[in-house]
Each structure stands twice: as structure tokens, then as C-alpha cells.
Amino acid sequence: MAPRALLLPLLLAVAAAEPALTSSAADDAATAVGAAPSRPAAFHRAAKASWRLPGRYVVLLRAGSGEAEVRGTARALRVRAARRGYPSELLHVFSLLPAFLVKMSRDVLDTALKLPHVDCIEEDAYVFAQSIPWNLGRIVPPLPGTDTYSPPNEGDKVQIYLLDTSVQSTHREIAGRVLITDFQNVPEEDSSRFHRQASKCDSHGTHMAGVLSGRDAGVARGAHIHSLRVLNCQGKGTVSGALIGLEFVRASLEAQPSPPLVVLLPFTGAHSRVLNAGCRRMVQMGAVVVVAAGNYKDDACLYSPASEPEVITVGATNREDRPASISTLGTNFGRCVDLFAPGDDIIGASSDCSTCFTARSGTSQAAAHVAGVAAMLLSAEPHLSAAELRQRLLHLATKNVISTAWFPEEQRLQTPSSIVGLPAQLGPDKELLCRSVWSARSGPTRHTTAVARCAGTEELLGCSSFSHSGWRLGEHMEDKEGQKQCVAHNAFGGRGVYAIARCCTWPHTQCRLNTSSQGDDGAGCSPQDHVLTGCSFHSPVAALGDGGRPVLGPGSRPGGCTTRPEGTAHASCCPAAMLECRVKEHAPQGSAEKVTVSCDAGWTLTDCSAHSQGPGTLGSYAVADTCVAASTPGGHTPGAVAICCRSQQ
């Protein structure tokens, strides 16, 4: 959508021209005004400096003054200002009040206040529409009986590095909130006929800074923005320029360790291993990196930095909570998107003038919303890691609000349906938090595999697999080069398989994997000191309809993972002192293609399995804290088996 210039503030008066007077006529008019007042008039102005309009003044005369006194006073003011060497311009004579609007220097105020008949002079000011912009109301719903944006904090303990175009830092929305660094690395514009107008060069970056921390339309209004220019006047940059920008951020951190840091990359390019690696390195150094999913109505995994697993990738929605349409395309989607945020028709600062606003759309704007929310979360809990912050974002998001029908069929299960959100208050949260990470689909040939991995500091607690054809050999958990991973196996005749890892940020301790031996009927954990958090089942020879299942132990605790004789079971075992877990199962009597079972409030889903007495099971996957078991049409109805855990600390 092309930007539309809007003037959000409504001026108190409209301009109307007044014919110029000759010097002699003005002098005569001034003389006819009347006697000098016994005291100077009062001067008033808006309490907030950002609301003021210096140089424009409403001059109000005393009650009972008529039009002749109003126009005479205006002429007298013009004459006396001119004698002091200051120009002035009569903009409007009011009919509602005995008053006029004048444009003049503030240095003439003392003269104006002493004019006969003047009761007071008020500096012109902005007024504002008082409804919450739809995007802010979606993030933090207004309190009952109010219509104001009331976030839990201002995000003032966080530094946000914005890698974008240049920024008009003198704009009223962001003045004093943006530090323009000396970094610049941009390519030349494409056409020799392109004119580098300052307002165009600052357009995208100014709007982004306004969405981040603008006084009136910003998400985190206390966040401190550092602007790095990596995009030119046409909004284009390079992979190398972005990497050098990240190096600048790293050098700044090393020179002077700062408060919690968010890096916002509101751009998208072709898939790049080196750009992804640079972003991953920033996360390893402790930064939270938030990126745009892209505006191509395509799989976000095909683009960078959106495809990097360690960053937080954001898609865009409109005010109806549907995927945003952007120009002729729309928001990207798929397993590489972590969540969605408002990104359509977003009001923010415009570079057209220092008081102008504009509406823009895109996943850049959506990413700015999440970066602002991240700043508020980090202001409440400065020691959150990037992985913990992502889990908190997903936990607090508004869930299951985006219809999957808007996405291609192959992408519907992997694409999240949550929109970023915040409660009115934030505090330390010691809940066990988990999310699902989908792999790419494996190839269709026999014995091909798909692999899903957690972020660096997350713990793999559960593993499942899914195939649209139903032909799969199950899945297994393994430890490879010091990192656990979930591996799914395609079967002969299948069309590919997905691995789904259940990744958690608690208990911050080393869990271990136990595997059944040949001839065993399953695998389990030591009941004295470990608790079962997940099961996986793999058969090297037979396509799985029912590969195995978690079984109950004493007191509804998971007792172990049972499997068929030809299969192998894998159990994820975590220290019992930190977690309490139990099994929940739902096996309906009738036929159903999908069966679900949800963890109770206060419990978190760590593993999801499908259990069936016959073929046709597609697999299982988690949606938030609900386990979904799916089967082919006409196939045997599966049971859904969930392992639900909670922290004991």
C-alpha cells in the first residue's frame, strides 16, 4: 500500500488571508484603537511542549469587544511589530469570539500583551482524536471504561537498534528518543533520474521509529532507539551492508555493555546463509533479534533473515485479524514465522514534515510492534534470554485467532495462529513454557528423514511426526554433537514426513534420553529421581499406525513409553525435583479425523502422541497446550495422548 500522508493533529484554527495595509493607514488604525489597559493581558500555552505550535497565537479581546476593536487591535499589532523589525501575518478573524489568529515571532508577545482591549493571548496547539489506534488496542486491550493505551510499562530500560533507512529525528513523535549513529552502508539508487528528497530517504525509518517509540502512536514509548542506515532512499540495502551494521552493534556492545538489547531488522531478502549466521551470532551474544517475515505471500523460510531459527520472525495481520494483504501480495507465512502482529494501515510518524503522520502496511510494521513488546518484557525482566523472551511472547499472545484457511493447505499446520499481546501488568513468571518447532518436509523416497531442532538454550522434551499421506516410520529423539533433535522417518509410498520438536525453556537442567533395547517392550525413566516428559517411537520396517504410547504410572505419572516388538522407544527423562508430570488421554467412541486433549490450567504440554488400533493415523502435533491426533478420512479414529508437566520450583 502506498503511504498516505495524514495530518493526525487537528489545528484549532484555519487560515484566512487579510489584505495588506499601507503604513499610514495602519498608523491611523492603531491610533483609533483606544486607551492603554491598566494591566498586561495573560499568556497561555499547552502544558506539553510537543503539543505546542510556536509562532501561531490566538489573541482574545475582552468581552463586549466588537469587530471594529478586533480588526483595529490586529492592525495595531502589525504596526508595532513592524517598528521592531518583526513581520506578522493576520491568518483569521473569528466570528464566534472577539479574537483573531496571528502568525508572528514570540519576541513580539510582550508588545501584543500590552495592546488595548486584549484579555489574553494563547499559543496555538494541537488537538488529537482520542480513540486508540486499532493496532495498539489489539496489543493491550483498553481497561474497562477507558479508551486509552495503557501498556504495563514504557520499555524504558531497553535499547533498540533499528537497521533501516535514515530517520527524521526532529519529528515531534520521536524527538529526543532516537540517537542517529554515524553508521551508513547503503548501495547507490538504481536510476540516475532518482532524486534524493530528504523526506523520501527518511520515510521508512521515520515511520518505524514512530511505531516503536512515538509519543502518541508508539508501542514502547520509553524505549531508546539507535538508528543505523543500511537501506538507501529506495528502501534497498545489501546483505554485506546489513552484516557490517550488525558488526557495528556488536562493537558498541563490546565497548560499553548496555541494558537489554533488541535489534530490529525490518527488511527481507533472498535466503542468505551468511546473514542468518550473523543474526545467530548476535543472539548468542545476548541480543534479541526481531525480523520481518516478508511481504511476498510466500513461505518465510525462503527468505533471510526470516528463515534463521534463532531470531523472532513476525508476520502481519489486519484489523480483522486476517493475514495482511500488502500491495498485490501479502504477508509471508509458514513454520519460520513465530507469531503475527498488526501490520496493516498502521499510523506512525511521516517524514513529510515534523508534525505529519502517515499510514503504512507491511511485515516491517508488524516486526516493530513485536520489538516494542519485547522492550516492555525486557524492562520488566531484564535477565530474560532471547529463547525465554520468545517463549514469553508466545505464551502471552492471543491464540487461535487467525483462520488457517487463509494459507496454502500444505502450510496450515505449521503456520502459527497467534497475534502478539500483553496483559496490563507484568511480573516474574516461573511457569514451564514450551513451543512446537516444525521441520521442513522430508523427501518422498523411502527412509528419508526430517529433523527439527530447538533453539540453542531450549530443551527438547518431546518429539512427534506427521505425514499427510499417513505413510511414516515414526520418529526418534537423539543427541547429536551435544544438541538433541527430533528425527522423523518417511515410509515407502509416503509423500514426505514432518518432525515436530517440543522445545521448552525450563527446567534449565540437563535432561537425558533413554532408548529401549532389542526385545524390550519400551523405555522409561528412573522413578526415584527422573520424570518422563516425552516419548518417541520408530519402526525401521513397518509404517506406523500405532507405534507406541506413553503409559500411566502411579498417581497418573507417566510410567514409560511402550512400543511394538519391531519398534524402538525413546524416553525423555528430566530431574523429578524440578518437574511434576502426568498423562492425559482422550479416545472417542465414534469416528473422527481429529482428536484432541488439552492440559489443565497451570500445566504445559511437553509431548503429544497418537494411539490407534489400526492403520490410517497421520500422526500427532501440538497446538499451544493441546495435543492433536489426526487420521485419514475413513481410517481408524486415533486417541490423543498428552504428557502435561508443571514446574515444582
XYZ file of C-alpha atoms in Angstrom:
649
model
C 0.000 0.000 0.000
C 1.392 3.377 -0.919
C 1.882 5.705 2.075
C -0.913 8.182 2.561
C 0.093 11.473 4.131
C -2.207 12.273 7.019
C -2.161 15.182 9.440
C -3.184 13.460 12.673
C -3.311 16.613 14.824
C -6.323 18.843 14.088
C -5.431 22.521 14.140
C -7.530 24.820 16.286
C -7.920 27.423 13.525
C -7.880 27.610 9.718
C -6.005 30.237 7.795
C -7.680 33.146 6.040
C -5.745 35.902 4.277
C -6.010 39.602 5.277
C -5.212 42.383 2.758
C -2.026 44.321 3.483
C -2.320 47.922 4.789
C -0.211 50.879 3.884
C 1.987 52.239 6.653
C -0.013 55.442 7.040
C -3.351 53.633 7.141
C -2.021 51.264 9.739
C -0.823 54.111 11.893
C -4.265 55.742 11.735
C -5.946 52.490 12.674
C -3.617 51.965 15.578
C -4.341 55.387 16.960
C -8.065 54.722 16.840
C -7.909 51.607 18.994
C -8.331 53.294 22.346
C -6.630 53.895 25.677
C -3.956 51.614 27.057
C -5.139 48.928 29.508
C -4.371 49.185 33.183
C -2.553 45.816 33.217
C -0.929 43.475 30.627
C -3.041 40.612 29.335
C -2.375 36.985 30.340
C -0.458 34.496 28.163
C -1.358 30.800 27.993
C 0.169 27.775 26.264
C -0.175 23.958 26.244
C 1.467 22.199 29.175
C 3.155 19.650 26.892
C 5.844 21.178 24.696
C 5.233 18.638 21.930
C 1.611 19.826 21.623
C 2.503 23.484 21.064
C 2.521 25.395 17.768
C 5.100 28.181 18.286
C 4.617 31.234 16.114
C 0.811 30.980 15.930
C -1.274 32.826 18.513
C -4.965 33.376 19.217
C -5.489 36.924 20.555
C -8.721 37.151 22.592
C -10.218 40.563 23.338
C -12.314 41.482 26.356
C -15.980 40.604 26.457
C -18.126 43.131 24.624
C -15.472 43.976 22.031
C -16.845 44.220 18.508
C -15.407 43.546 15.075
C -14.022 47.083 14.826
C -11.978 46.613 18.026
C -10.773 43.199 16.825
C -9.560 44.445 13.454
C -8.143 47.625 14.972
C -6.139 45.627 17.507
C -4.841 43.334 14.750
C -3.680 46.365 12.737
C -2.040 47.925 15.772
C -0.158 44.694 16.447
C 1.132 44.565 12.872
C 2.352 48.172 13.037
C 4.135 47.810 16.367
C 5.748 44.518 15.312
C 6.993 46.122 12.097
C 8.506 49.020 14.038
C 10.556 46.469 15.974
C 11.634 44.746 12.758
C 9.381 41.692 13.009
C 6.917 40.634 10.309
C 3.446 39.400 11.265
C 0.521 37.955 9.359
C -3.175 38.005 10.204
C -4.450 34.483 9.470
C -8.073 34.598 10.589
C -10.655 36.820 12.316
C -13.078 34.744 14.373
C -16.820 35.389 14.313
C -17.548 33.061 17.238
C -15.359 35.056 19.650
C -13.856 38.551 19.668
C -10.489 37.141 18.639
C -8.059 36.745 15.770
C -5.306 34.302 14.794
C -1.895 35.788 14.013
C 1.433 34.389 12.873
C 4.336 36.237 14.457
C 7.592 35.891 16.348
C 7.438 35.098 20.048
C 9.599 38.177 20.594
C 6.565 40.335 19.811
C 4.463 38.769 22.583
C 5.323 41.396 25.182
C 4.113 44.104 22.806
C 0.927 42.222 21.960
C 0.087 41.647 25.621
C 0.093 45.427 26.252
C -2.349 46.277 23.459
C -5.696 47.871 24.422
C -8.744 45.586 24.705
C -6.617 42.354 24.815
C -7.827 39.952 27.509
C -5.363 37.091 26.854
C -3.165 35.515 24.201
C -2.971 31.761 23.754
C -0.359 29.914 21.731
C -1.993 27.657 19.150
C -1.768 23.934 19.893
C -2.652 20.551 18.514
C -5.713 18.563 19.473
C -5.934 14.809 18.961
C -8.523 12.193 18.189
C -8.958 10.137 21.364
C -9.719 6.666 20.073
C -6.884 4.150 20.374
C -5.313 3.286 17.015
C -6.588 -0.199 16.235
C -3.138 -1.741 16.360
C -2.382 -0.525 19.897
C -5.779 -1.674 21.118
C -5.044 -5.106 19.716
C -1.771 -5.401 21.648
C -3.045 -4.135 25.004
C -6.847 -4.056 25.254
C -8.056 -0.853 26.976
C -9.142 -1.101 30.580
C -12.917 -1.261 31.201
C -14.484 2.161 30.913
C -11.431 3.698 29.259
C -10.292 4.295 25.712
C -6.587 4.770 26.264
C -3.478 2.735 25.535
C -2.167 1.571 28.915
C 0.821 -0.765 28.472
C 2.391 -2.409 31.538
C 5.499 -0.200 31.195
C 7.205 2.141 28.725
C 10.081 -0.156 27.696
C 12.464 2.497 29.030
C 15.138 0.069 30.230
C 15.864 -1.227 26.731
C 17.992 -0.084 23.797
C 16.575 -0.858 20.333
C 18.947 -0.829 17.361
C 16.980 -0.063 14.199
C 18.684 -1.021 10.922
C 16.687 0.831 8.278
C 16.710 3.972 6.161
C 17.730 7.265 7.714
C 15.358 8.762 10.294
C 13.971 12.284 10.683
C 14.893 12.513 14.351
C 13.406 16.036 14.711
C 9.864 14.743 14.149
C 7.584 15.653 17.047
C 6.733 11.970 17.659
C 10.312 10.829 18.191
C 12.320 13.973 19.012
C 14.727 13.155 21.830
C 14.061 9.415 21.527
C 16.289 8.497 18.591
C 20.078 8.572 18.514
C 21.347 8.866 14.945
C 24.584 6.886 14.837
C 27.319 7.656 12.339
C 26.832 4.282 10.654
C 25.879 4.212 6.984
C 26.334 1.443 4.453
C 23.928 1.629 1.511
C 24.090 0.934 -2.224
C 23.540 3.593 -4.882
C 19.965 4.144 -6.026
C 19.015 2.282 -9.192
C 18.151 5.176 -11.517
C 20.115 8.293 -12.393
C 16.767 10.103 -12.532
C 16.043 9.324 -8.883
C 16.061 12.472 -6.760
C 17.220 12.074 -3.180
C 14.495 14.013 -1.422
C 15.130 14.011 2.312
C 11.518 13.115 3.076
C 11.753 10.056 0.809
C 15.090 8.923 2.194
C 13.772 9.125 5.754
C 10.319 7.721 5.005
C 10.532 4.074 6.118
C 12.902 4.588 9.040
C 10.926 7.524 10.456
C 7.702 5.535 10.379
C 9.391 2.537 12.025
C 10.879 4.693 14.787
C 7.431 6.204 15.367
C 5.781 2.784 15.645
C 8.487 1.688 18.076
C 8.507 4.635 20.494
C 6.395 7.521 19.191
C 4.837 9.773 21.827
C 1.293 9.335 20.563
C 1.280 6.263 18.287
C 4.250 4.239 19.551
C 4.240 0.812 21.195
C 7.086 1.231 23.727
C 7.146 4.975 24.317
C 10.156 4.987 26.597
C 12.466 2.775 24.529
C 15.740 4.290 23.356
C 16.281 3.958 19.585
C 19.661 3.821 17.835
C 19.361 4.389 14.084
C 21.745 2.691 11.623
C 21.305 3.412 7.923
C 21.512 0.189 5.888
C 18.735 0.961 3.362
C 19.007 3.652 0.677
C 16.386 6.199 -0.408
C 14.574 3.467 -2.356
C 14.475 1.177 0.666
C 17.164 -1.153 -0.679
C 20.252 -2.453 1.071
C 22.703 -5.318 0.766
C 23.465 -8.469 2.731
C 27.008 -7.219 3.298
C 25.738 -3.829 4.499
C 23.388 -5.488 6.988
C 26.233 -7.660 8.283
C 28.511 -4.654 8.696
C 25.659 -2.948 10.547
C 25.432 -5.911 12.920
C 29.180 -5.638 13.442
C 28.682 -2.005 14.426
C 26.098 -3.071 17.011
C 28.449 -5.752 18.332
C 31.322 -3.256 18.624
C 29.058 -0.857 20.517
C 28.149 -3.616 22.944
C 31.747 -4.643 23.488
C 32.858 -1.054 24.043
C 30.108 -0.308 26.528
C 27.852 -3.109 27.769
C 24.336 -1.773 27.661
C 20.956 -2.569 29.179
C 18.860 -5.279 27.498
C 19.232 -5.001 23.736
C 16.759 -5.539 20.883
C 17.905 -5.477 17.249
C 15.156 -4.793 14.705
C 15.713 -5.831 11.084
C 12.595 -4.649 9.202
C 13.694 -5.950 5.812
C 13.758 -9.179 3.828
C 15.960 -10.575 1.070
C 16.767 -13.855 -0.614
C 17.818 -16.756 1.603
C 21.326 -16.000 2.844
C 23.437 -18.330 4.955
C 25.813 -15.547 5.933
C 23.086 -13.102 7.003
C 21.389 -15.844 9.012
C 24.722 -16.707 10.617
C 25.291 -13.066 11.543
C 21.878 -12.852 13.193
C 22.511 -16.120 15.020
C 25.789 -14.734 16.338
C 24.025 -11.632 17.679
C 21.565 -13.844 19.578
C 24.441 -15.851 21.015
C 25.908 -12.581 22.289
C 22.688 -11.861 24.190
C 20.712 -9.661 21.794
C 17.047 -10.248 20.949
C 16.755 -10.070 17.150
C 13.300 -9.343 15.680
C 12.803 -9.531 11.895
C 10.094 -9.074 9.273
C 8.650 -12.237 7.718
C 8.404 -10.595 4.283
C 5.618 -9.254 2.063
C 5.660 -11.855 -0.726
C 2.702 -14.069 0.263
C 5.153 -16.959 0.348
C 6.958 -19.349 2.669
C 9.065 -17.214 5.025
C 11.695 -19.961 5.126
C 12.734 -18.961 1.591
C 13.940 -15.540 2.783
C 16.524 -14.038 5.123
C 16.839 -13.131 7.884
C 13.287 -14.508 8.383
C 14.475 -18.110 7.970
C 17.010 -18.001 10.816
C 15.644 -20.182 13.676
C 17.241 -18.110 16.449
C 15.518 -14.828 15.517
C 11.892 -13.869 16.166
C 10.123 -13.728 12.794
C 6.895 -11.729 12.568
C 4.039 -11.882 10.061
C 1.385 -9.187 9.594
C -2.376 -9.101 10.222
C -5.093 -6.525 9.592
C -7.746 -5.141 11.922
C -9.985 -8.175 11.200
C -7.179 -10.481 12.424
C -6.657 -11.822 8.915
C -3.308 -12.132 7.142
C -2.479 -8.690 5.802
C -2.685 -8.030 2.068
C 0.229 -5.805 1.073
C 0.116 -4.231 -2.381
C -0.645 -7.104 -4.783
C 0.779 -9.731 -2.404
C 0.612 -10.224 1.354
C 2.348 -11.414 4.490
C 4.631 -14.413 4.376
C 3.704 -17.494 6.413
C 4.901 -20.978 7.357
C 6.929 -22.704 10.041
C 9.599 -19.972 10.128
C 7.044 -17.418 11.373
C 6.895 -17.287 15.173
C 3.790 -15.140 15.525
C 1.818 -12.345 13.881
C 1.295 -8.696 14.801
C -0.689 -5.736 13.457
C 0.809 -4.696 10.132
C -1.941 -3.123 8.027
C -2.837 0.577 7.895
C -0.558 1.441 10.822
C -0.431 5.122 11.795
C 3.033 6.491 12.511
C 5.368 9.435 12.015
C 5.734 10.725 8.450
C 8.913 12.301 7.137
C 6.880 14.748 5.031
C 7.017 17.254 7.879
C 7.917 17.344 11.566
C 4.262 17.027 12.615
C 2.898 14.806 9.839
C 1.632 11.265 10.214
C 1.107 8.553 7.637
C -0.375 5.054 7.375
C 1.861 2.258 6.124
C 1.468 -1.510 5.857
C 3.832 -4.478 5.913
C 5.644 -7.041 7.980
C 8.175 -4.302 8.836
C 5.456 -2.566 10.836
C 4.428 -5.893 12.398
C 8.021 -6.573 13.453
C 8.210 -3.110 15.044
C 5.193 -3.985 17.218
C 6.901 -7.145 18.474
C 10.185 -5.303 19.051
C 8.269 -2.776 21.169
C 6.545 -5.536 23.144
C 9.934 -7.227 23.614
C 11.267 -3.964 25.061
C 8.452 -3.914 27.618
C 9.001 -7.554 28.580
C 12.727 -6.944 28.999
C 12.064 -3.816 31.052
C 10.034 -5.986 33.444
C 12.550 -8.874 33.408
C 15.943 -7.650 32.149
C 17.622 -11.042 32.543
C 15.411 -12.936 30.081
C 17.389 -14.727 27.389
C 16.331 -14.494 23.756
C 14.834 -18.001 23.947
C 12.952 -17.190 27.162
C 11.666 -13.955 25.657
C 10.319 -15.771 22.610
C 8.556 -18.297 24.830
C 7.067 -15.446 26.858
C 5.856 -13.693 23.697
C 4.145 -16.887 22.519
C 2.669 -17.550 25.956
C 1.143 -14.064 26.248
C -0.048 -13.887 22.624
C -3.728 -14.069 21.723
C -4.083 -17.619 20.425
C -6.134 -19.289 17.689
C -7.458 -16.049 16.188
C -6.174 -16.408 12.603
C -8.079 -18.820 10.382
C -5.764 -21.328 8.711
C -7.982 -21.228 5.620
C -6.101 -18.107 4.516
C -2.889 -20.084 3.990
C -1.954 -22.743 1.405
C -3.064 -26.190 2.537
C 0.483 -27.501 2.930
C 1.323 -24.580 5.255
C -1.722 -24.542 7.506
C -0.494 -26.799 10.293
C 2.949 -25.185 10.520
C 1.801 -21.545 10.438
C 1.007 -20.076 13.874
C -2.385 -18.521 14.524
C -1.352 -16.225 17.391
C -1.184 -12.420 17.485
C 1.167 -10.589 19.842
C -0.425 -9.280 23.028
C 0.320 -8.102 26.550
C -1.558 -8.015 29.853
C -1.965 -4.766 31.780
C 0.642 -5.902 34.306
C 3.827 -7.931 34.034
C 5.818 -9.821 36.636
C 8.303 -12.672 37.004
C 6.941 -15.897 35.579
C 8.361 -19.280 36.602
C 5.988 -21.371 34.506
C 7.258 -24.143 32.298
C 6.902 -22.735 28.772
C 7.071 -24.824 25.592
C 6.564 -24.316 21.870
C 6.442 -26.551 18.807
C 9.142 -26.375 16.141
C 8.280 -27.974 12.784
C 10.888 -29.287 10.382
C 10.778 -28.872 6.654
C 9.050 -31.783 4.914
C 11.351 -34.674 4.078
C 11.795 -36.027 0.590
C 9.301 -38.630 -0.683
C 11.741 -41.540 -1.042
C 11.960 -44.382 1.434
C 13.999 -43.820 4.573
C 14.385 -40.064 4.050
C 14.231 -38.116 7.288
C 13.160 -34.707 8.563
C 14.895 -33.048 11.508
C 13.533 -30.460 13.959
C 15.815 -28.736 16.453
C 15.245 -26.386 19.362
C 16.965 -23.035 19.807
C 20.361 -23.138 21.468
C 19.227 -22.703 25.083
C 15.935 -24.612 24.840
C 15.464 -28.208 25.990
C 13.874 -30.872 23.778
C 11.235 -32.561 25.968
C 9.048 -34.257 23.342
C 9.036 -35.365 19.710
C 6.315 -36.401 17.248
C 5.854 -36.834 13.488
C 3.187 -36.157 10.888
C 2.563 -37.191 7.294
C -0.296 -36.027 5.059
C -0.269 -39.450 3.397
C -0.083 -41.389 6.662
C 2.981 -43.335 5.492
C 5.702 -42.834 8.070
C 8.074 -44.947 10.133
C 7.697 -42.864 13.268
C 10.263 -40.647 14.931
C 13.043 -40.719 17.458
C 14.918 -38.334 19.735
C 18.686 -38.327 19.596
C 21.649 -36.370 20.898
C 23.867 -35.257 18.035
C 27.020 -33.248 18.646
C 25.742 -32.035 22.007
C 22.297 -30.949 20.776
C 19.134 -33.008 20.990
C 16.995 -33.272 17.892
C 13.730 -34.823 16.756
C 14.055 -37.041 13.656
C 11.017 -38.252 11.656
C 11.199 -41.129 9.139
C 9.332 -41.354 5.848
C 7.948 -44.739 4.724
C 7.852 -46.332 1.291
C 4.958 -44.861 -0.657
C 4.824 -41.747 1.505
C 4.893 -38.170 0.248
C 7.247 -36.890 2.914
C 7.114 -36.533 6.660
C 7.463 -33.725 9.223
C 9.272 -33.826 12.572
C 7.766 -31.734 15.380
C 10.011 -30.932 18.350
C 8.518 -29.791 21.648
C 11.012 -27.169 22.881
C 10.944 -25.747 26.412
C 12.858 -23.135 28.417
C 12.510 -24.825 31.777
C 13.845 -26.637 33.857
C 17.293 -25.230 32.960
C 18.879 -28.554 33.621
C 20.235 -31.471 31.676
C 17.566 -33.975 30.730
C 18.587 -37.295 29.228
C 17.337 -39.737 26.613
C 16.755 -43.452 27.295
C 16.305 -45.889 24.399
C 14.755 -49.355 24.522
C 16.963 -52.344 23.698
C 16.109 -55.076 21.225
C 13.433 -57.290 22.729
C 12.286 -54.709 25.258
C 8.678 -53.554 25.161
C 9.572 -49.942 25.833
C 11.758 -47.370 27.550
C 11.322 -45.430 30.759
C 12.906 -43.236 33.400
C 14.254 -43.914 36.850
C 11.175 -43.364 39.058
C 13.295 -42.309 42.024
C 14.916 -39.234 40.514
C 13.550 -38.632 36.996
C 10.189 -37.995 35.394
C 9.086 -38.813 31.849
C 8.419 -35.717 29.710
C 8.128 -37.276 26.241
C 8.091 -40.455 24.136
C 9.021 -41.181 20.543
C 8.631 -44.389 18.545
C 10.414 -45.624 15.439
C 9.947 -48.767 13.385
C 12.591 -49.413 10.700
C 10.369 -51.800 8.726
C 6.643 -51.081 9.197
C 4.633 -47.963 8.534
C 3.217 -46.768 11.819
C -0.469 -46.579 12.532
C 0.177 -47.080 16.224
C 3.862 -47.130 17.040
C 3.518 -46.945 20.793
C 2.266 -44.773 23.579
C 3.119 -43.293 26.969
C 1.603 -45.369 29.772
C 0.362 -44.401 33.193
C 2.411 -44.993 36.286
C 1.473 -44.440 39.937
C -0.724 -41.405 40.536
C -1.237 -40.628 36.828
C 2.507 -40.108 36.419
C 3.977 -41.249 33.087
C 5.263 -44.748 33.688
C 7.185 -45.225 30.438
C 6.980 -45.496 26.650
C 5.704 -48.821 25.298
C 6.207 -49.941 21.708
C 5.633 -52.866 19.372
C 8.230 -55.658 19.278
C 9.769 -54.461 15.998
C 9.902 -50.843 17.140
C 12.207 -48.740 19.274
C 11.010 -46.419 22.030
C 12.824 -43.300 23.214
C 12.080 -41.627 26.541
C 12.967 -38.062 27.567
C 13.734 -38.022 31.292
C 14.182 -34.885 33.414
C 15.022 -34.470 37.115
C 11.917 -35.152 39.188
C 12.868 -32.482 41.711
C 12.106 -29.794 39.156
C 9.049 -31.095 37.286
C 5.771 -32.795 38.000
C 4.205 -34.598 35.040
C 1.096 -36.651 34.291
C -0.596 -38.352 31.331
C -3.943 -37.277 29.848
C -5.700 -39.266 27.134
C -8.820 -38.852 25.015
C -10.110 -41.781 22.941
C -13.592 -41.058 21.491
C -16.044 -43.874 20.804
C -17.235 -42.629 17.410
C -15.319 -41.765 14.251
C -13.317 -38.552 13.966
C -10.450 -37.396 11.794
C -9.004 -35.266 14.588
C -8.991 -35.971 18.313
C -7.682 -33.507 20.888
C -6.780 -33.488 24.548
C -5.667 -30.376 26.433
C -3.595 -29.887 29.547
C -5.337 -28.349 32.535
C -4.707 -24.731 33.526
C -1.258 -24.363 35.054
C 0.088 -27.387 33.176
C 2.131 -27.296 29.979
C 2.101 -29.819 27.148
C 5.531 -31.394 26.721
C 4.645 -34.336 24.462
C 1.844 -35.402 22.111
C 1.257 -38.916 20.751
C -1.380 -40.605 18.591
C -2.646 -44.042 19.622
C -4.716 -46.168 17.236
C -5.748 -49.810 16.878
C -5.402 -49.752 13.094
C -3.800 -48.051 10.094
C -4.557 -44.592 8.797
C -3.001 -42.467 11.537
C -1.383 -39.340 10.064
C 0.467 -38.503 13.267
C 0.245 -36.011 16.099
C 1.221 -32.428 16.816
C 0.710 -29.746 19.442
C -1.267 -26.511 19.170
C -0.358 -24.440 22.240
C -1.108 -26.837 25.147
C -3.459 -29.071 23.168
C -2.435 -32.411 21.665
C -3.965 -33.205 18.265
C -4.043 -36.760 16.828
C -5.103 -36.990 13.178
C -6.144 -39.804 10.843
C -7.055 -40.217 7.191
C -10.730 -39.960 6.189
C -12.319 -43.329 6.899
C -9.324 -44.520 8.898
C -9.339 -45.748 12.466
C -10.032 -42.962 14.960
C -6.878 -42.327 16.974
C -6.609 -41.489 20.625
C -4.693 -38.393 21.643
C -2.207 -38.916 24.486
C -0.654 -35.879 26.154
C 2.092 -35.569 28.731
C 1.468 -32.437 30.790
C 4.073 -31.024 33.172
C 4.494 -28.113 35.540
C 7.327 -26.611 37.497
C 7.876 -27.635 41.114
C 10.006 -24.595 41.947
